[in-house]
mmCIF file of C-alpha atoms and ligand atoms in Angstrom:
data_model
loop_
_atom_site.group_PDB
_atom_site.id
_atom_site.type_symbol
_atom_site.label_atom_id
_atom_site.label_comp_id
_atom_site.label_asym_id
_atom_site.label_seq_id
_atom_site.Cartn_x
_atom_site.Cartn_y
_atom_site.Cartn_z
ATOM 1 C CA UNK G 109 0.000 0.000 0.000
ATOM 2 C CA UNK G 110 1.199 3.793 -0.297
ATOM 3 C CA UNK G 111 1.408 6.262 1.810
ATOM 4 C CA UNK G 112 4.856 5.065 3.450
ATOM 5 C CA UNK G 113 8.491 5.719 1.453
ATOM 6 C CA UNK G 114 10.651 4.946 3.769
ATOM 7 C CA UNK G 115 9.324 1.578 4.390
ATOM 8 C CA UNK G 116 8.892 0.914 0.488
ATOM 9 C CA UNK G 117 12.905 1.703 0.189
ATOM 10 C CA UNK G 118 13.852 -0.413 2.279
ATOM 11 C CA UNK G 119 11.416 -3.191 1.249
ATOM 12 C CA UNK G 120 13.510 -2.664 -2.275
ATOM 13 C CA UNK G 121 16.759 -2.698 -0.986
ATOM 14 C CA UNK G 122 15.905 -5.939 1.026
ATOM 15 C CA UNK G 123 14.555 -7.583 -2.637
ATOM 16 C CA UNK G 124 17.637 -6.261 -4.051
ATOM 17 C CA UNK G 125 20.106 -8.148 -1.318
ATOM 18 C CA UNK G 126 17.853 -11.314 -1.536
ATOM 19 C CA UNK G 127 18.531 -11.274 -5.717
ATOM 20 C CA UNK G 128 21.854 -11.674 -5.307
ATOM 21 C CA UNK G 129 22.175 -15.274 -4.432
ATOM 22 C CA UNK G 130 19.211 -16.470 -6.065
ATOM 23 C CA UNK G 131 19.317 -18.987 -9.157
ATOM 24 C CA UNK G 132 18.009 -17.453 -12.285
ATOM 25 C CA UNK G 133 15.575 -20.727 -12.184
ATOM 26 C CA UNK G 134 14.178 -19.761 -8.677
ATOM 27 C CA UNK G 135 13.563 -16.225 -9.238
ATOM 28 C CA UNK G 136 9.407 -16.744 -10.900
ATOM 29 C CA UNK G 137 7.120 -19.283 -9.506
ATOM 30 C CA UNK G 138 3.731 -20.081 -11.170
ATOM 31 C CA UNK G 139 0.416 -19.629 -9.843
ATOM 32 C CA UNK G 140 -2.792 -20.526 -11.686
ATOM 33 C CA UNK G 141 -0.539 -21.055 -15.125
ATOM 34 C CA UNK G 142 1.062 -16.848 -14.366
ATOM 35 C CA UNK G 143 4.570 -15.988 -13.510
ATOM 36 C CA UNK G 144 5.363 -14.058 -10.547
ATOM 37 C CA UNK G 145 8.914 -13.082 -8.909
ATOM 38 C CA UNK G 146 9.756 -14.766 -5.819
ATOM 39 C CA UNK G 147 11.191 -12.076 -4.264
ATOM 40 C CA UNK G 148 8.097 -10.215 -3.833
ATOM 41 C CA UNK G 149 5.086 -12.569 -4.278
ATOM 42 C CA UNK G 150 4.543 -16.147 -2.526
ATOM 43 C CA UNK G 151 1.679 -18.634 -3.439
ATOM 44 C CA UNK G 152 0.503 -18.692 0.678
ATOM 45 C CA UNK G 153 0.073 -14.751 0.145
ATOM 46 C CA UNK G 154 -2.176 -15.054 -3.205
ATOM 47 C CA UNK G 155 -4.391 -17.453 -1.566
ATOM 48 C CA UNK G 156 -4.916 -15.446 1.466
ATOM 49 C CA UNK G 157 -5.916 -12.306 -0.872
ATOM 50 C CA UNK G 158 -9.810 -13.620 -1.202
ATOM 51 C CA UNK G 159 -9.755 -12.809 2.349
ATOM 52 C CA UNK G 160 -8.720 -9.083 1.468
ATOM 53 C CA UNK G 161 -11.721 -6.785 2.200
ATOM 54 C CA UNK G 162 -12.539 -3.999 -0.028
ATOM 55 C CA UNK G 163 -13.966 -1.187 0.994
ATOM 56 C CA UNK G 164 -15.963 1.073 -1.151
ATOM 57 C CA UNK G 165 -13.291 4.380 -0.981
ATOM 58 C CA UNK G 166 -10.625 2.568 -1.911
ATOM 59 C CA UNK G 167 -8.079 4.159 -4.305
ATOM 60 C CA UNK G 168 -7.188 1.657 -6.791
ATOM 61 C CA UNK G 169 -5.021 1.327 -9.655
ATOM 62 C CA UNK G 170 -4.253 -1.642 -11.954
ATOM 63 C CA UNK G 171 -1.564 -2.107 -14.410
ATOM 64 C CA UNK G 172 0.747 -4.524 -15.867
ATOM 65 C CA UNK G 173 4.239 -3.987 -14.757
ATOM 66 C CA UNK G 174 6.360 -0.701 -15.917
ATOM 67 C CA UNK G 175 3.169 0.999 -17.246
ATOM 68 C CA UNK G 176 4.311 3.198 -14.708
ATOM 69 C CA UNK G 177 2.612 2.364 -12.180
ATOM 70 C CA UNK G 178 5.292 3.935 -9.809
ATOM 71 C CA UNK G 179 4.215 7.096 -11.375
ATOM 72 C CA UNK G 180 0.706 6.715 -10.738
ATOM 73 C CA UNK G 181 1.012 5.811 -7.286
ATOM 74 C CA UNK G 182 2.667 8.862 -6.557
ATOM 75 C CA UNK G 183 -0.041 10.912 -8.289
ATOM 76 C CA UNK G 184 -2.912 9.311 -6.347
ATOM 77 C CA UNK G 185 -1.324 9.831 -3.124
ATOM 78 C CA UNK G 186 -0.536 13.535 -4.019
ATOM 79 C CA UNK G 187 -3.734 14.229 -5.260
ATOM 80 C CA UNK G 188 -5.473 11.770 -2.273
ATOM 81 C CA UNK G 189 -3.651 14.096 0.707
ATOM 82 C CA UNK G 190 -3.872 17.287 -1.190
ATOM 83 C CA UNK G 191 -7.779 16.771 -1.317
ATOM 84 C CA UNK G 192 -8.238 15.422 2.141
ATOM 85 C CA UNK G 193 -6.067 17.982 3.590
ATOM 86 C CA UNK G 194 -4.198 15.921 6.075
ATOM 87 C CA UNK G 195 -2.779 17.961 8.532
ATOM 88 C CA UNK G 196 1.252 17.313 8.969
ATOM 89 C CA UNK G 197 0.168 15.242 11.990
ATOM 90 C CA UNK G 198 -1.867 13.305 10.511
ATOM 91 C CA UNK G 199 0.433 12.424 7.688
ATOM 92 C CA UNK G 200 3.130 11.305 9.963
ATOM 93 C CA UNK G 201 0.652 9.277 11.478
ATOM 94 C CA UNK G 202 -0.166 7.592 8.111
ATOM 95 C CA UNK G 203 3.494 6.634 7.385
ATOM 96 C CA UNK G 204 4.134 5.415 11.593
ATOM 97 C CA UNK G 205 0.710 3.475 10.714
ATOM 98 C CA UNK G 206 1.763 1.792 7.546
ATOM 99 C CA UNK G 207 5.045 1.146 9.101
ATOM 100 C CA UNK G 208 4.056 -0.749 12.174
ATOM 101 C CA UNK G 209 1.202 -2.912 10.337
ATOM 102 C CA UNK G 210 4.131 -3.623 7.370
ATOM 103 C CA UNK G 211 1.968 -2.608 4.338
ATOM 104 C CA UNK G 212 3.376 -3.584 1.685
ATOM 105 C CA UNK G 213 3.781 -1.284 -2.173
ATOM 106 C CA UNK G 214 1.332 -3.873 -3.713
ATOM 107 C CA UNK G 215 -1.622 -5.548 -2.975
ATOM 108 C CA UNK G 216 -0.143 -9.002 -3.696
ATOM 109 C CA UNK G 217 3.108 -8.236 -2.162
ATOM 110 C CA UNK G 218 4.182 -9.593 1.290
ATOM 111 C CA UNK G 219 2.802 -12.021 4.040
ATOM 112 C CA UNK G 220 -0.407 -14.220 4.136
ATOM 113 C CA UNK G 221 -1.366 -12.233 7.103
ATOM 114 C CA UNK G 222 -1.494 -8.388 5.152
ATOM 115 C CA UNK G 223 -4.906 -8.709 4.620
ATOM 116 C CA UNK G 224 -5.981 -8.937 8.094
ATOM 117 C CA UNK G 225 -3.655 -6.419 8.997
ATOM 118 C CA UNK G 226 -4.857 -3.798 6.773
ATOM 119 C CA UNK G 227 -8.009 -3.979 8.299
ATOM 120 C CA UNK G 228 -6.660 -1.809 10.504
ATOM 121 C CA UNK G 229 -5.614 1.012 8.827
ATOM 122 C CA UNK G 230 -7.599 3.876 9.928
ATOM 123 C CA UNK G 231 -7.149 6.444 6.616
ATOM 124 C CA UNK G 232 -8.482 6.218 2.945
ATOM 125 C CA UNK G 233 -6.197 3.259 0.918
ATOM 126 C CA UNK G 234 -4.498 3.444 -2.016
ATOM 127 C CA UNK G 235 -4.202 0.022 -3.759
ATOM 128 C CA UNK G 236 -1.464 -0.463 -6.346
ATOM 129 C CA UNK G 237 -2.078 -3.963 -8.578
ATOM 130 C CA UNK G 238 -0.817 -5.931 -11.636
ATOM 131 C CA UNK G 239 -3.301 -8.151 -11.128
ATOM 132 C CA UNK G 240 -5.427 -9.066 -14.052
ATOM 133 C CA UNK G 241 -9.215 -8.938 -13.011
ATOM 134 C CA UNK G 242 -10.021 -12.778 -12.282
ATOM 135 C CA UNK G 243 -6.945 -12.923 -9.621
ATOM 136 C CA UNK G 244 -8.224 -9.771 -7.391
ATOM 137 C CA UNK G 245 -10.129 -10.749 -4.393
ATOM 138 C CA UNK G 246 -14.488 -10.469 -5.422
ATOM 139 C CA UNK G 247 -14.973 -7.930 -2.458
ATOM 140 C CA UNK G 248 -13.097 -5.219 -4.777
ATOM 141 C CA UNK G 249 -16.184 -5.383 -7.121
ATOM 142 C CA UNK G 250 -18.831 -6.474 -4.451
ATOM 143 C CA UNK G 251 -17.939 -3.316 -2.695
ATOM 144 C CA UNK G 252 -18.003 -1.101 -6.235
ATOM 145 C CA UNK G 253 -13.883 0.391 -5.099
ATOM 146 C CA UNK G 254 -13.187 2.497 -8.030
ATOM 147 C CA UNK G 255 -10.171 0.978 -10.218
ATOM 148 C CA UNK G 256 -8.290 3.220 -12.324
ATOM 149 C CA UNK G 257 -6.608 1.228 -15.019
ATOM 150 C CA UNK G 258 -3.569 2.609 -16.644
ATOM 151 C CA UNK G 259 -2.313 1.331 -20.056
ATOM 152 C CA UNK G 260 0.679 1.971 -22.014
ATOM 153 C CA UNK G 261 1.987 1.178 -25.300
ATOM 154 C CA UNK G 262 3.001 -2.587 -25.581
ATOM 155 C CA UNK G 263 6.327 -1.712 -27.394
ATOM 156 C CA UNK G 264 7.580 0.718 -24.743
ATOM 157 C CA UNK G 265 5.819 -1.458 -21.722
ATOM 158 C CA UNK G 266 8.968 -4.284 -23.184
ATOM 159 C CA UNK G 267 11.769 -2.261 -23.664
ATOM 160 C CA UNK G 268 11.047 -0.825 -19.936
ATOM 161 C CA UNK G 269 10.474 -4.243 -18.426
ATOM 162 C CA UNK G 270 13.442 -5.941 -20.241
ATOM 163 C CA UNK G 271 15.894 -2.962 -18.873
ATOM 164 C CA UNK G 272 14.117 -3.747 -15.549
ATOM 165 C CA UNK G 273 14.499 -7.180 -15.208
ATOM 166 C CA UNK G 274 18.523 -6.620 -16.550
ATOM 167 C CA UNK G 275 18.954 -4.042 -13.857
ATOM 168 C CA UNK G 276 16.871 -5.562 -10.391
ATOM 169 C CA UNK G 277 19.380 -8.629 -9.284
ATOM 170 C CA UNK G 278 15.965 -10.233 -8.393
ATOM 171 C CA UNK G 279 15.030 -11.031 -11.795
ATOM 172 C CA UNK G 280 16.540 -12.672 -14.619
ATOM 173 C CA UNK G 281 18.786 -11.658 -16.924
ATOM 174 C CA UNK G 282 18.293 -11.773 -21.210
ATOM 175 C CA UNK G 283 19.293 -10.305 -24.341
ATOM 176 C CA UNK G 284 16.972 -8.238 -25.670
ATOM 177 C CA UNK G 285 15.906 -10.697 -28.425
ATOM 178 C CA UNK G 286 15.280 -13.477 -25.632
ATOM 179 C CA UNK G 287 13.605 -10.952 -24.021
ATOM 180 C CA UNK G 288 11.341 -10.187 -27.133
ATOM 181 C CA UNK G 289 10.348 -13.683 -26.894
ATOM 182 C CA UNK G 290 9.761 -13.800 -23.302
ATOM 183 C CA UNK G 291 7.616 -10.948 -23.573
ATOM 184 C CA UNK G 292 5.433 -11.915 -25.941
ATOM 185 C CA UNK G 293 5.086 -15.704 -24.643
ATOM 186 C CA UNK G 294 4.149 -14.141 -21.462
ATOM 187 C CA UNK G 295 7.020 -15.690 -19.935
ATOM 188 C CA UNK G 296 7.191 -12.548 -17.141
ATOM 189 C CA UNK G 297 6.296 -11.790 -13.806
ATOM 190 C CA UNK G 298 2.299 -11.335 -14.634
ATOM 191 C CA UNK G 299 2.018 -12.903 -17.651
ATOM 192 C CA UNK G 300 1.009 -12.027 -20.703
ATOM 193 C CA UNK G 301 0.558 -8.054 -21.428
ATOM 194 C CA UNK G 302 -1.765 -9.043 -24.307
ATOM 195 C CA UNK G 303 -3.948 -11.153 -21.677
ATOM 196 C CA UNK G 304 -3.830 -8.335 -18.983
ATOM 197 C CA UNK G 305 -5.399 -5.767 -21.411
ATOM 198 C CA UNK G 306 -7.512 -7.991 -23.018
ATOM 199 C CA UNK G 307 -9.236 -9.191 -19.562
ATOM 200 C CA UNK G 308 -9.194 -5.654 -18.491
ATOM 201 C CA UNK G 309 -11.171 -4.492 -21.653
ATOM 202 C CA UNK G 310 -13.995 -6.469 -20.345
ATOM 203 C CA UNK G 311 -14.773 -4.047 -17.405
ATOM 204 C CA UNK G 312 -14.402 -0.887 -19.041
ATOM 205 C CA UNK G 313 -17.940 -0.072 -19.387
ATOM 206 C CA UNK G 314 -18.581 -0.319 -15.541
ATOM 207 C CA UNK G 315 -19.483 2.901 -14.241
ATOM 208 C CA UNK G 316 -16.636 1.892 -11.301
ATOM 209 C CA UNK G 317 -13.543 1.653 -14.046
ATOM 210 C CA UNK G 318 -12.085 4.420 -15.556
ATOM 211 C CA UNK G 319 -8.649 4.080 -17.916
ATOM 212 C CA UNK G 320 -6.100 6.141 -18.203
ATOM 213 C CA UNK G 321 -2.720 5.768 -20.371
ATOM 214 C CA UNK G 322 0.437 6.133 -20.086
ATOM 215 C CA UNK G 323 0.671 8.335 -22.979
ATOM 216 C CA UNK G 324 -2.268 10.629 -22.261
ATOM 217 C CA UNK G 325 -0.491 11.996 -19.056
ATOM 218 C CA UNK G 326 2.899 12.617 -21.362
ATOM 219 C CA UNK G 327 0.738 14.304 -23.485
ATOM 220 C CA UNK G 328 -0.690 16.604 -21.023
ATOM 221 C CA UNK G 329 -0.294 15.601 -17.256
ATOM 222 C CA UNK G 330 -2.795 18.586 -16.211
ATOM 223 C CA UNK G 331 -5.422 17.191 -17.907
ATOM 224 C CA UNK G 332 -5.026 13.527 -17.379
ATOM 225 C CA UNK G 333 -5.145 14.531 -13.419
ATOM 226 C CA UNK G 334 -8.004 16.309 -13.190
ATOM 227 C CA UNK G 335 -9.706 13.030 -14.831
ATOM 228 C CA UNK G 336 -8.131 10.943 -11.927
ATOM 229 C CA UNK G 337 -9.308 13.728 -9.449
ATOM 230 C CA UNK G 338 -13.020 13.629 -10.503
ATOM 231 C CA UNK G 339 -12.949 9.782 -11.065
ATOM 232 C CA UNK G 340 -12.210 9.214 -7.082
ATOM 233 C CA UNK G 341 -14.038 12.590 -5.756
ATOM 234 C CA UNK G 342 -11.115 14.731 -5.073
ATOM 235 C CA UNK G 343 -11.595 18.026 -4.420
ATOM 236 C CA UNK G 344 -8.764 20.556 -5.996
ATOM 237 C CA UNK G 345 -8.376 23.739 -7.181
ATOM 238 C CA UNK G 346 -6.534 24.795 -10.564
ATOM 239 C CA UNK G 347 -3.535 25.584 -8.611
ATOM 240 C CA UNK G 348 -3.415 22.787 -6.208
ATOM 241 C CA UNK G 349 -3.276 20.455 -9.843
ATOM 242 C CA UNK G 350 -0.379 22.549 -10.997
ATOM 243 C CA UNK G 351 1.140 21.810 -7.911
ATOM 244 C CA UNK G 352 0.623 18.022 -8.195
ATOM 245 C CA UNK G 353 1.715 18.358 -11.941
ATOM 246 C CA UNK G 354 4.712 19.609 -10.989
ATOM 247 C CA UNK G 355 5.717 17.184 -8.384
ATOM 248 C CA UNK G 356 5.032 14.015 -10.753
ATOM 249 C CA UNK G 357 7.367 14.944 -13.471
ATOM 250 C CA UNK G 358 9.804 12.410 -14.474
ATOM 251 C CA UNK G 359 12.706 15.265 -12.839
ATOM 252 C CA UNK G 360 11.522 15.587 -10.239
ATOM 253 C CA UNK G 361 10.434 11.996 -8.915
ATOM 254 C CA UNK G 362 14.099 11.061 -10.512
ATOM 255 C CA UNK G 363 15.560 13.387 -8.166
ATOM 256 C CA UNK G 364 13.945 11.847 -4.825
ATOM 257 C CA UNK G 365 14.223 8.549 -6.341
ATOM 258 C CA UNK G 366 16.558 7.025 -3.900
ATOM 259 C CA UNK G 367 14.649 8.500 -0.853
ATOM 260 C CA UNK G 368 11.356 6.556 -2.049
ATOM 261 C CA UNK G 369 13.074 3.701 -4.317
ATOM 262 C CA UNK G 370 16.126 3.180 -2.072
ATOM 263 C CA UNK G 371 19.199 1.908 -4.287
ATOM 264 C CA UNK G 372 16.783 0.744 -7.136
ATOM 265 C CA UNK G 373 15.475 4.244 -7.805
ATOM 266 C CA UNK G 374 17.211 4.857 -11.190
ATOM 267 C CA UNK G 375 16.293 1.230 -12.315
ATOM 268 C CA UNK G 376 12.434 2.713 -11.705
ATOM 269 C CA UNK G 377 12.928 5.812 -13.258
ATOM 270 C CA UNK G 378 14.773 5.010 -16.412
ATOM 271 C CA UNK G 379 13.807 7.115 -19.196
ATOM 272 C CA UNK G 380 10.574 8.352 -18.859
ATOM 273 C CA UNK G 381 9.730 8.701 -22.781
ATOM 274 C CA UNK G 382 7.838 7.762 -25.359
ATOM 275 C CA UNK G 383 8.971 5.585 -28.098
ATOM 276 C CA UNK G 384 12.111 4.306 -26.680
ATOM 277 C CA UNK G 385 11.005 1.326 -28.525
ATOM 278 C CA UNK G 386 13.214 2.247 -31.560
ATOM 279 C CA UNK G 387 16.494 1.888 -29.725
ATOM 280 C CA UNK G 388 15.830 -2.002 -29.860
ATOM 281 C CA UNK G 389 12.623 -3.170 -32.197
ATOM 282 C CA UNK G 390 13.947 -4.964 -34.965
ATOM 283 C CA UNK G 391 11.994 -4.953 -38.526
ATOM 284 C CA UNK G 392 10.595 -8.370 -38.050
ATOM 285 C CA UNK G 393 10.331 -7.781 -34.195
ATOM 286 C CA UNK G 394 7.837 -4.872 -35.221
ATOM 287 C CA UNK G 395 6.188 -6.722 -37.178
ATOM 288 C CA UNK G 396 5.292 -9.449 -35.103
ATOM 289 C CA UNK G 397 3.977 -6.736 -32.509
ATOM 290 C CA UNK G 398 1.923 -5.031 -34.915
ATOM 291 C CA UNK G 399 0.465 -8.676 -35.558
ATOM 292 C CA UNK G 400 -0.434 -9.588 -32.158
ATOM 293 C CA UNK G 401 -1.814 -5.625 -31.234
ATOM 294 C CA UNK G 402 -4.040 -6.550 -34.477
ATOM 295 C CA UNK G 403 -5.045 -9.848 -33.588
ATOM 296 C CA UNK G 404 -5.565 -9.168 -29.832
ATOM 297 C CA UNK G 405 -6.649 -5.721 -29.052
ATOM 298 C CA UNK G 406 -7.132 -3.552 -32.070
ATOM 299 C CA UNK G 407 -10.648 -3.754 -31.519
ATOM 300 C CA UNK G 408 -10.933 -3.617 -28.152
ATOM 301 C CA UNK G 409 -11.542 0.282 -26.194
ATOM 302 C CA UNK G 410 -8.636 -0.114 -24.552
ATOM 303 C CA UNK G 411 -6.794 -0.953 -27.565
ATOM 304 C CA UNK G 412 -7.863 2.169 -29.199
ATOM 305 C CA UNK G 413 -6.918 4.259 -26.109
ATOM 306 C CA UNK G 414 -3.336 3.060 -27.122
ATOM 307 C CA UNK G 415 -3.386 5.009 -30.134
ATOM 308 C CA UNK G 416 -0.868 2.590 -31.899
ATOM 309 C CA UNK G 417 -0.983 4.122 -34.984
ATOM 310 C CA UNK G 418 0.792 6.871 -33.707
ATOM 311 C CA UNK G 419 2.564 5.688 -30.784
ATOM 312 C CA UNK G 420 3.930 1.933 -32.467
ATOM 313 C CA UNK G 421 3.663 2.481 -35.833
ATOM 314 C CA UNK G 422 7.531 2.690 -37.581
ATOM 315 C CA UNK G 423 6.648 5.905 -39.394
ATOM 316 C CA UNK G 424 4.267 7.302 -36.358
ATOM 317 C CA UNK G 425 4.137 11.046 -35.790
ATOM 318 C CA UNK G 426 6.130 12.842 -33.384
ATOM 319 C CA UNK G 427 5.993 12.088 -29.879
ATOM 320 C CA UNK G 428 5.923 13.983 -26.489
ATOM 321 C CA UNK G 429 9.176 13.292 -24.532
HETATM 322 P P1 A3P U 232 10.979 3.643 -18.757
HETATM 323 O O1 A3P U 232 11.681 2.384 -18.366
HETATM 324 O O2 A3P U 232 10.494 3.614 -20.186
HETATM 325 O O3 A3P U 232 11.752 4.872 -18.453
HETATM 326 P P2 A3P U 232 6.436 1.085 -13.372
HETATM 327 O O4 A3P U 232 6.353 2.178 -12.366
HETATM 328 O O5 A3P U 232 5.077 0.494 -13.657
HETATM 329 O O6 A3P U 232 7.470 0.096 -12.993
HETATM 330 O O7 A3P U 232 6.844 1.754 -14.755
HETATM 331 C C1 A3P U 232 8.132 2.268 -14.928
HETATM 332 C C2 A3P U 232 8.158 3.188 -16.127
HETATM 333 O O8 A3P U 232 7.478 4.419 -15.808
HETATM 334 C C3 A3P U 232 9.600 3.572 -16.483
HETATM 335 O O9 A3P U 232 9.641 3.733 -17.909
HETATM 336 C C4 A3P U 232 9.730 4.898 -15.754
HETATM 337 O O10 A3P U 232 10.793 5.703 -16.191
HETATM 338 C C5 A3P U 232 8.367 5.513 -16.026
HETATM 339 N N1 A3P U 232 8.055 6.623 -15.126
HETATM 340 C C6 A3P U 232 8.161 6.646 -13.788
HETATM 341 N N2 A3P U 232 7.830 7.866 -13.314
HETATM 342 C C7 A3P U 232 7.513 8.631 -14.372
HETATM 343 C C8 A3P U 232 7.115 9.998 -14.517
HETATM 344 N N3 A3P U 232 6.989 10.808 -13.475
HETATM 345 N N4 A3P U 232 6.867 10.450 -15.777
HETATM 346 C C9 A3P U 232 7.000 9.635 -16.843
HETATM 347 N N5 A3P U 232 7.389 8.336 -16.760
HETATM 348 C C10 A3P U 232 7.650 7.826 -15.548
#
């Protein structure tokens, strides 16, 4: 769960130590057919999570790993404190709360027990998944919690994920081109991006879902937050979402990255772009992408909230940076 750095560094740091010795061969285990890292997940933990009690004014957010949903955690905890107006007391109390009952940056991170223990925590939670929607708990849409789901580009989504798994000790190492194949096999800590958005796509007509991508917040990160902001109710004024703006931009997370990411903070915040794709994508590589988009999401709502054509396609238009 958010709302404590300090504890989220050090949980990092500890997955970073732990990588270190690990075989390549021990560092996924499956659960219901999907990959997940060891260091972070364990099978006791994912069958404990139907316990996990929703309640309706939860802040969640779903999306399939370096979507950047490191980025989007820090924008709904911005925006979730600037609304509520948490005095300084209060917010210390938040991060000494989440501290002693061991929350963890992602609902199926951590112990069997988490569940229970977040019971207890007495302020409005912010959920972080990369759960696809037939592995979170029932009591998330029982309950009606708002999800945000955030999407970004498959091409990018790789080429961030295969610098990631090259750069966290925790994870195995590739070439790019094994990588390629990995990726697209769904041979990766959650699966199969094509699966993720696909399953997704089936909920976005409920009135409790609301996407967002990647690319929309590049393209104008005022905008894209005052969606968020009326999505979950928050309350802010022009200048308070300048504020928040201006406190999620790639610099400036990059510059506190080692307060809230510990020693993997540049590994998080890499680039920041769009269409780094091009420093890797091979001719037939593209291809075989523009295949699968086709075949498995080009006419899905989510797929067209991609904008591929613009974003994936070799001779797309200019892009934000
Ligand atoms: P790159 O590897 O392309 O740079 P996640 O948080 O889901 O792991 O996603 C990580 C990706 O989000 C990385 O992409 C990272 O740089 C990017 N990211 C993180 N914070 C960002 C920000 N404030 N603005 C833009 N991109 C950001």
């Amino acid at each position: 769960m958010s709302k404590n750095r300090q504890h989220a560094a050090e949980f990092l740091d500890k997955a970073l130590a732990d990588g270190v010795n690990m075989r390549e061969e021990e560092m996924h285990f499956s659960y219901n057919g999907v990959l997940y890292p060891t260091v972070v997940c364990n099978p006791d933990t994912f069958k404990a999570l139907e316990s996990f009690e929703a309640r309706k004014d939860d802040v969640i957010l779903v999306g399939y790993p370096k979507t950047g949903t490191n980025w989007l955690d820090h924008i709904l905890s911005t925006l979730e404190s600037t609304a509520a107006k948490y005095t300084e007391e209060e917010l210390k109390q938040q991060v000494a709360i989440g501290k002693e009952l061991a929350m963890a940056q992602r609902l199926e991170f951590g112990d069997p027990e988490i569940y229970e223990r977040m019971k207890k925590f007495p302020y409005r939670r912010i959920l972080i998944t990369h759960l696809h929607p037939q592995a979170l708990p029932t009591s998330i849409f029982k309950k009606k919690a708002k999800v945000l789901v955030l999407i970004r580009n498959p091409k990018d989504t790789a080429v961030s994920y295969f610098h990631f798994s090259n750069g966290m000790t925790c994870l195995p190492t590739s070439t790019w081109d094994q990588f390629f194949t990995k990726f697209m096999t769904g041979k990766v800590g959650w699966g199969s991006y094509f699966d993720h958005v696909a399953e997704w796509d089936k909920y976005i007509n409920d009135e409790n879902i609301m996407a967002i991508s990647y690319e929309e917040l590049k393209e104008d990160l005022n905008l894209g937050l005052k969606k968020i902001a009326k999505f979950f109710d928050f309350f802010l004024t022009e200048e308070e979402i300048q504020n928040v703006a201006e406190k999620s931009s790639f610099k400036a997370m990059k510059e506190k990255s080692s307060e809230t990411h510990g020693s993997a903070g540049d590994i998080f915040f890499r680039r920041g772009t769009i269409g780094d794709w091009r420093s890797l994508f091979s001719e037939a590589q593209n291809q075989e992408m523009d295949r699968r988009f086709e075949e498995r999401l080009a006419g899905t709502k989510l797929g067209a909230k991609i904008k591929y054509d613009i974003y994936c396609k070799v001779r797309g238009d200019k892009q934000p940076s």
